[in-house]
Amino acid sequence: MASLHHVDPLHLKERGIRGAILDLDNTMLPWNSYGLSDEVLDWIGEMRRHDIGVCLVSNARPRRLARAVHPLA
């Protein structure tokens, strides 16, 4: 199965892609967990370094969502 980590920010930038919209559950983190992994945080950092925006969407409860994205603030 493909993983978020297989998406190369440089590859996106070379194709003129300026942003990505991602779902929280089963994309950014496993369902029913609360914290983004270091690997995901590093990937988001790479996206930012290549000037590619990341928009997170979720229907998660506000408290869970806040805990998950807190390291990104």
Coordinates of C-alpha atoms in Angstrom, one line a residue:
M1 CA 0.0 0.0 0.0
A2 CA 1.3 3.5 -0.8
S3 CA 2.1 5.8 2.0
L4 CA 2.1 9.5 2.5
H5 CA 5.9 9.3 2.8
H6 CA 6.1 8.1 -0.8
V7 CA 4.9 11.5 -2.0
D8 CA 8.0 13.5 -2.9
P9 CA 7.6 17.2 -2.3
L10 CA 10.2 18.0 -5.0
H11 CA 8.3 15.9 -7.5
L12 CA 5.2 17.9 -6.7
K13 CA 7.0 21.3 -7.0
E14 CA 8.5 20.3 -10.3
R15 CA 4.9 19.8 -11.6
G16 CA 3.7 23.1 -10.4
I17 CA 1.7 21.7 -7.5
R18 CA 1.6 24.4 -4.7
G19 CA -0.5 22.6 -2.1
A20 CA -2.0 19.4 -0.8
I21 CA -5.3 18.8 1.0
L22 CA -5.0 15.8 3.4
D23 CA -7.3 14.0 5.7
L24 CA -6.2 13.3 9.2
D25 CA -7.4 9.7 9.8
N26 CA -5.6 7.0 7.9
T27 CA -3.5 9.6 6.0
M28 CA -1.7 11.7 8.5
L29 CA -2.1 9.3 11.4
P30 CA -3.7 5.9 12.2
W31 CA -7.3 6.0 13.1
N32 CA -8.0 6.6 16.7
S33 CA -4.5 7.8 17.6
Y34 CA -3.6 11.2 18.8
G35 CA -0.2 12.2 17.7
L36 CA 1.6 12.8 14.4
S37 CA 4.7 10.6 14.0
D38 CA 8.1 12.1 13.6
E39 CA 8.1 10.8 10.1
V40 CA 4.9 12.7 9.2
L41 CA 6.2 15.9 10.9
D42 CA 9.5 15.6 8.9
W43 CA 7.5 15.1 5.7
I44 CA 5.4 18.2 6.4
G45 CA 8.6 20.1 7.1
E46 CA 9.9 19.0 3.6
M47 CA 6.7 20.2 2.0
R48 CA 7.1 23.6 3.7
R49 CA 10.8 23.8 2.6
H50 CA 9.6 23.3 -1.0
D51 CA 6.9 26.0 -0.5
I52 CA 4.1 23.5 -0.8
G53 CA 1.2 24.2 1.5
V54 CA -0.5 21.5 3.5
C55 CA -4.2 21.8 4.4
L56 CA -5.5 19.4 6.9
V57 CA -9.2 18.4 6.9
S58 CA -10.9 16.2 9.3
N59 CA -14.2 15.3 10.9
A60 CA -12.4 14.4 14.1
R61 CA -13.6 15.9 17.4
P62 CA -12.0 19.3 18.1
R63 CA -10.0 18.1 21.1
R64 CA -8.4 15.2 19.2
L65 CA -7.7 17.4 16.2
A66 CA -6.0 20.0 18.4
R67 CA -3.8 17.4 20.0
A68 CA -2.8 16.0 16.7
V69 CA -1.8 19.2 15.0
H70 CA -0.3 21.0 18.1
P71 CA 3.2 20.2 17.0
L72 CA 2.6 22.1 13.7
A73 CA 1.7 25.4 15.4

